[in-house]
């Protein structure tokens, strides 16, 4: 039986009180913490990097689910591994030698995720799928929190679930962007099992929101 997990995205938290925001979602039962690293090149905005993640590591036992929205992520994998990332997810669109990048993440003892932008076809990961621990399907164009879920991604989740199950794999399917309490059940039903939620968790009472998500995922 696959596990359904919640990965609150820190991008929507209050950056002046990160430790407190993290404690809230951890105590409420969130299993993963989604950390969005943006370089101002692969995506238009710049978020945060290693020093922030390194500091947060001391405050949390959650699985650090690091989403690298950066060009040529190979340059930084050693550092992200050393500061306590548990899952390193790279964008297929940002890697020239995706297979090599996945191998490198595994050599560093970390779980390897591959992210696909909404317009990127699943065929990009066809051959590497057995090597990947998690596929992240973007359900918004990456770069900003608080955007609207793109409806066609639900069919893409279904197609990926069929691909994973059809090949007898255990690959996690994560969905990121515009996931809310209103649509999480349909995302789950389509076959995703790791839900990223930024604004839907941190806008309002984060602990209450986490509990409400976990109820829908149980
Ligand atoms: C977008 C990021 C997301 C973002 C999700 O580029 O990868 O993780 O923080 O935020 P919401 O849930 O608000 O769409
Ligand atoms: Zn993300």
PDB file of N, CA and C and ligand atoms in Angstrom, residues 9 11 34 36 38 67 69 138 142-147 176-178 196-199, ligand 1:
ATOM      1  N   UNK A   9       4.758  23.617   1.523  1.00  0.00           N
ATOM      2  CA  UNK A   9       5.814  24.396   0.872  1.00  0.00           C
ATOM      3  C   UNK A   9       6.114  25.653   1.667  1.00  0.00           C
ATOM      4  N   UNK A  11       7.683  28.177   0.967  1.00  0.00           N
ATOM      5  CA  UNK A  11       7.652  29.440   0.220  1.00  0.00           C
ATOM      6  C   UNK A  11       6.516  30.348   0.687  1.00  0.00           C
ATOM      7  N   UNK A  34       8.548  20.875   2.048  1.00  0.00           N
ATOM      8  CA  UNK A  34       8.923  21.169   0.663  1.00  0.00           C
ATOM      9  C   UNK A  34       9.702  22.481   0.617  1.00  0.00           C
ATOM     10  N   UNK A  36      11.598  25.093  -1.759  1.00  0.00           N
ATOM     11  CA  UNK A  36      11.685  25.549  -3.154  1.00  0.00           C
ATOM     12  C   UNK A  36      12.897  26.438  -3.357  1.00  0.00           C
ATOM     13  N   UNK A  38      15.060  28.569  -5.908  1.00  0.00           N
ATOM     14  CA  UNK A  38      14.915  29.214  -7.223  1.00  0.00           C
ATOM     15  C   UNK A  38      16.118  30.098  -7.499  1.00  0.00           C
ATOM     16  N   UNK A  67      13.187  20.979  -3.733  1.00  0.00           N
ATOM     17  CA  UNK A  67      12.792  21.141  -5.142  1.00  0.00           C
ATOM     18  C   UNK A  67      13.715  22.179  -5.771  1.00  0.00           C
ATOM     19  N   UNK A  69      14.717  24.380  -8.487  1.00  0.00           N
ATOM     20  CA  UNK A  69      14.327  25.054  -9.735  1.00  0.00           C
ATOM     21  C   UNK A  69      15.526  25.884 -10.179  1.00  0.00           C
ATOM     22  N   UNK A 138       4.545  19.306 -12.026  1.00  0.00           N
ATOM     23  CA  UNK A 138       4.173  20.695 -11.745  1.00  0.00           C
ATOM     24  C   UNK A 138       2.748  20.918 -12.254  1.00  0.00           C
ATOM     25  N   UNK A 142       6.387  26.828 -12.827  1.00  0.00           N
ATOM     26  CA  UNK A 142       7.138  27.074 -11.602  1.00  0.00           C
ATOM     27  C   UNK A 142       7.667  28.500 -11.505  1.00  0.00           C
ATOM     28  N   UNK A 143       7.861  28.939 -10.283  1.00  0.00           N
ATOM     29  CA  UNK A 143       8.427  30.266 -10.055  1.00  0.00           C
ATOM     30  C   UNK A 143       7.740  31.047  -8.959  1.00  0.00           C
ATOM     31  N   UNK A 144       6.479  30.751  -8.728  1.00  0.00           N
ATOM     32  CA  UNK A 144       5.727  31.519  -7.732  1.00  0.00           C
ATOM     33  C   UNK A 144       4.733  30.628  -7.005  1.00  0.00           C
ATOM     34  N   UNK A 145       4.486  30.974  -5.736  1.00  0.00           N
ATOM     35  CA  UNK A 145       3.411  30.321  -4.998  1.00  0.00           C
ATOM     36  C   UNK A 145       2.091  31.008  -5.322  1.00  0.00           C
ATOM     37  N   UNK A 146       1.015  30.410  -4.859  1.00  0.00           N
ATOM     38  CA  UNK A 146      -0.293  31.056  -4.956  1.00  0.00           C
ATOM     39  C   UNK A 146      -0.912  31.101  -6.340  1.00  0.00           C
ATOM     40  N   UNK A 147      -0.458  30.247  -7.273  1.00  0.00           N
ATOM     41  CA  UNK A 147      -1.069  30.231  -8.606  1.00  0.00           C
ATOM     42  C   UNK A 147      -2.187  29.186  -8.673  1.00  0.00           C
ATOM     43  N   UNK A 176       2.612  19.536  -7.451  1.00  0.00           N
ATOM     44  CA  UNK A 176       3.059  20.805  -6.870  1.00  0.00           C
ATOM     45  C   UNK A 176       2.485  21.989  -7.639  1.00  0.00           C
ATOM     46  N   UNK A 177       1.684  22.774  -6.918  1.00  0.00           N
ATOM     47  CA  UNK A 177       1.160  24.014  -7.497  1.00  0.00           C
ATOM     48  C   UNK A 177      -0.352  24.078  -7.457  1.00  0.00           C
ATOM     49  N   UNK A 178      -0.862  24.995  -6.669  1.00  0.00           N
ATOM     50  CA  UNK A 178      -2.312  25.214  -6.633  1.00  0.00           C
ATOM     51  C   UNK A 178      -3.111  24.090  -6.007  1.00  0.00           C
ATOM     52  N   UNK A 196       2.071  18.670  -2.449  1.00  0.00           N
ATOM     53  CA  UNK A 196       2.709  19.909  -2.017  1.00  0.00           C
ATOM     54  C   UNK A 196       1.591  20.940  -1.852  1.00  0.00           C
ATOM     55  N   UNK A 197       1.650  21.687  -0.753  1.00  0.00           N
ATOM     56  CA  UNK A 197       0.677  22.781  -0.598  1.00  0.00           C
ATOM     57  C   UNK A 197       1.356  23.923   0.135  1.00  0.00           C
ATOM     58  N   UNK A 198       1.387  25.070  -0.503  1.00  0.00           N
ATOM     59  CA  UNK A 198       2.013  26.254   0.090  1.00  0.00           C
ATOM     60  C   UNK A 198       0.969  27.168   0.685  1.00  0.00           C
ATOM     61  N   UNK A 199       0.332  27.959  -0.166  1.00  0.00           N
ATOM     62  CA  UNK A 199      -0.652  28.911   0.354  1.00  0.00           C
ATOM     63  C   UNK A 199      -1.809  28.215   1.072  1.00  0.00           C
TER      64      UNK A 199
HETATM   65  C1  LIG B   1       6.131  26.888  -7.391  1.00  0.00           C
HETATM   66  C2  LIG B   1       6.696  26.040  -6.274  1.00  0.00           C
HETATM   67  C3  LIG B   1       5.659  25.494  -5.381  1.00  0.00           C
HETATM   68  C4  LIG B   1       4.869  26.543  -4.631  1.00  0.00           C
HETATM   69  C5  LIG B   1       3.518  25.958  -4.344  1.00  0.00           C
HETATM   70  O1  LIG B   1       7.109  27.195  -8.303  1.00  0.00           O
HETATM   71  O2  LIG B   1       7.431  24.945  -6.794  1.00  0.00           O
HETATM   72  O3  LIG B   1       6.184  24.529  -4.485  1.00  0.00           O
HETATM   73  O4  LIG B   1       5.471  26.952  -3.438  1.00  0.00           O
HETATM   74  O5  LIG B   1       2.731  26.933  -3.781  1.00  0.00           O
HETATM   75  P1  LIG B   1       1.139  26.885  -3.840  1.00  0.00           P
HETATM   76  O6  LIG B   1       0.713  25.650  -3.105  1.00  0.00           O
HETATM   77  O7  LIG B   1       0.728  28.148  -3.161  1.00  0.00           O
HETATM   78  O8  LIG B   1       0.740  26.837  -5.291  1.00  0.00           O
END
